[in-house]
Coordinates of C-alpha atoms in Angstrom, one line a residue:
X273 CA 154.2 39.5 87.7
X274 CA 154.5 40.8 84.5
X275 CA 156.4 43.3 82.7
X276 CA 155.0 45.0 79.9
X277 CA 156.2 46.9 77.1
X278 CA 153.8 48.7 75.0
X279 CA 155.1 50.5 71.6
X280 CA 152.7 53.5 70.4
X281 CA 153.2 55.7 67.4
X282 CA 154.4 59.2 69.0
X283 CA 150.8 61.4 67.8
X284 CA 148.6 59.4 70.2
X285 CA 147.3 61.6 73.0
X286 CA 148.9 60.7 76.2
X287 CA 145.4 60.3 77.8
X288 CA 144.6 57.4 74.9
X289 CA 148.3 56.0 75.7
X290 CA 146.5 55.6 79.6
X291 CA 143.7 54.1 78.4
X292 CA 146.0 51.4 76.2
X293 CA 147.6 50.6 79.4
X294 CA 144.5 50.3 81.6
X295 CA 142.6 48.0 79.2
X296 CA 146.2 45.7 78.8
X297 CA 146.7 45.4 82.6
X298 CA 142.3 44.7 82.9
X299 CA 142.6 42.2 80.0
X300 CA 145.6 40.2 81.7
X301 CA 143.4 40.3 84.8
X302 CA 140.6 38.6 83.6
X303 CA 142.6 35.9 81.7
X304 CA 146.0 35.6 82.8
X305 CA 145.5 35.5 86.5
X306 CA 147.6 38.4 87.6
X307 CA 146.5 39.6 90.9
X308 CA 145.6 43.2 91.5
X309 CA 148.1 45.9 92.2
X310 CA 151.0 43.6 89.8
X311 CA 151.2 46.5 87.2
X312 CA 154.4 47.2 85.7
X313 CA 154.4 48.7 82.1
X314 CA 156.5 50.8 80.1
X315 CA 154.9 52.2 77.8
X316 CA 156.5 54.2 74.8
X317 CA 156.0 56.3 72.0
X318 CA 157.7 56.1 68.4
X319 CA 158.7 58.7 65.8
X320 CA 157.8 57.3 62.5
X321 CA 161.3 56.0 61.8
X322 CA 161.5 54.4 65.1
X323 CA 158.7 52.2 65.0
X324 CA 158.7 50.4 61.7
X325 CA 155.5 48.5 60.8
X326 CA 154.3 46.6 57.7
X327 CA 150.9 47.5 57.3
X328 CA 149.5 44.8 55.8
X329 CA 151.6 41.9 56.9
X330 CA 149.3 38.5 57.7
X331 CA 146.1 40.9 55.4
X332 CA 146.2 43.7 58.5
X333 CA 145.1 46.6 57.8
X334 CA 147.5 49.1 60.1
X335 CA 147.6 52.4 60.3
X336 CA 149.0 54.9 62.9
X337 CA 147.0 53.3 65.7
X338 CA 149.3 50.6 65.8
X339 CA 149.8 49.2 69.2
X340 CA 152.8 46.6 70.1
X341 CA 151.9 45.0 73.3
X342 CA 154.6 42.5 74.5
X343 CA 154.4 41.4 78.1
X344 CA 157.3 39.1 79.5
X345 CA 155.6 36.8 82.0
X346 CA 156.5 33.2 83.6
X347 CA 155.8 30.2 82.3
X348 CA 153.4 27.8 82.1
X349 CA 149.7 29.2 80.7
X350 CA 147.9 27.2 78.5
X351 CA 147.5 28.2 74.7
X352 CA 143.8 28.6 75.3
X353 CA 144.6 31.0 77.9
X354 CA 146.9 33.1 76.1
X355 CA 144.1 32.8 73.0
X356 CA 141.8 34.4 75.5
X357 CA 144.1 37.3 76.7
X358 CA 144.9 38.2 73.1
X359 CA 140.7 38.2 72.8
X360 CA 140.4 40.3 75.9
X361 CA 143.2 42.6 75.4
X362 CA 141.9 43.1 71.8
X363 CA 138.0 43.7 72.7
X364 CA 139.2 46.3 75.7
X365 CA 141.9 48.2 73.3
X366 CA 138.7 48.4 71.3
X367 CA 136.1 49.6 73.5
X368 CA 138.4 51.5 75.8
X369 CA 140.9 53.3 73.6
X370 CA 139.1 52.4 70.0
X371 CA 142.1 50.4 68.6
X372 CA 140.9 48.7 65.8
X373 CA 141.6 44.9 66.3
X374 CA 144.1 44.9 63.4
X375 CA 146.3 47.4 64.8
X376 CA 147.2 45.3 67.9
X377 CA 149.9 43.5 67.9
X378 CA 150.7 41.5 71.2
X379 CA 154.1 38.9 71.5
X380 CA 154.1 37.1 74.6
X381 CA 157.4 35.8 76.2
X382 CA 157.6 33.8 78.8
X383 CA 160.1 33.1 81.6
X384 CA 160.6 31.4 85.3
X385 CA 160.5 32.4 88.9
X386 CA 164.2 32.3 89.0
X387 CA 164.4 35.9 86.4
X388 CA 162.9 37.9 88.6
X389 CA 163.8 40.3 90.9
X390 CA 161.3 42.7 92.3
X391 CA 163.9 45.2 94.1
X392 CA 167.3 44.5 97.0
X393 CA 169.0 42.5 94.7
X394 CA 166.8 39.4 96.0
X395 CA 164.8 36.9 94.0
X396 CA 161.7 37.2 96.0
X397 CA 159.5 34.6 94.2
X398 CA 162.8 32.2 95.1
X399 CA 163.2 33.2 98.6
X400 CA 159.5 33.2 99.5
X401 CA 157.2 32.2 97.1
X402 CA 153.4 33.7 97.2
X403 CA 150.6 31.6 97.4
X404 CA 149.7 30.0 93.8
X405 CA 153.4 30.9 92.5
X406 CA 154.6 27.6 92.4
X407 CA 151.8 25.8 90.1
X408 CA 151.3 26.5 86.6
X409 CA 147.8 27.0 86.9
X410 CA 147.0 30.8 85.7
X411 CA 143.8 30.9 85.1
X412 CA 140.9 32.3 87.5
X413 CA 137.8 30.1 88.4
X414 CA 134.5 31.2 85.9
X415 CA 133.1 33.0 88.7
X416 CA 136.5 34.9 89.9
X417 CA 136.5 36.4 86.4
X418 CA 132.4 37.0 86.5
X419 CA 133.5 39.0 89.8
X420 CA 136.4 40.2 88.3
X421 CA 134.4 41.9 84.8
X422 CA 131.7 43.2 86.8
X423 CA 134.2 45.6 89.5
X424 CA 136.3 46.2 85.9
X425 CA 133.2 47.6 84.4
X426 CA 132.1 49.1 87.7
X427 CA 135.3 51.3 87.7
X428 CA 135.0 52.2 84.1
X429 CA 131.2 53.1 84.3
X430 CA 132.7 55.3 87.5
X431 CA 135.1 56.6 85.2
X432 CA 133.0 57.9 82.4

């Protein structure tokens, strides 16, 4: 379930800008726990003066690659699951759209059930809850995400 808003410099080629979202929505598959078809992101592009970054705050080393990944999700993963999704999301960006690791940025925020509404002015996850909604548990059995890598790199393999 959630939204995510992806801040690119304006010169990246729209087809890179696709491959930034792919790998972000694969990455919060395998570690997060979302659930196949749950992709909502918004991905925009920046003149220089609208996207300020430091490029070497916290010994970076940016440069017009930069990549602001902030996804708004519910609450309750662990911090070794987020750990892992900021691994994942970094390692994809890398070998899918060749982001260097050091121009990803990624800001989680978190949220509950009750601040989302998925269209008709309703609160669906209130009004009728999917299966696994109402635990905090996010994260996907060892062998879901071994299952889970190998039809991700399947795809991609089919893609190149």
């Amino acid at each position: 379930m959630p939204l995510v808003r992806i801040s690119v410099f304006h010169e990246m080629a729209a087809e890179r800008r696709l491959r930034i979202a792919a790998a972000v929505y694969d990455a919060m598959r395998l570690t997060l726990g979302i659930p196949e078809g749950d992709r909502f992101i918004v991905l925009s592009a920046h003149l220089q003066d609208e996207l300020i970054v430091d490029p070497n705050f916290m010994q970076m080393g940016r440069t017009s690659d930069f990549v602001l990944v902030h996804p708004t999700l519910r609450r309750g993963r662990s911090i070794e699951t987020k750990q892992s999704f900021y691994e994942e999301a970094a390692r994809l960006l890398e070998i899918s759209a060749n982001i260097a690791p050091d121009n990803i940025m990624v800001v989680l925020t978190e949220n509950e059930l009750a601040d989302w509404s998925f269209g008709r002015g309703e609160a669906q996850y209130l009004l009728n809850p999917p299966d696994g909604t109402q635990t905090t548990k996010a994260s996907r059995s060892d062998a879901k995400q071994s299952e889970l890598r190998k039809s991700i790199s399947a795809q991609k393999g089919d893609q190149s």
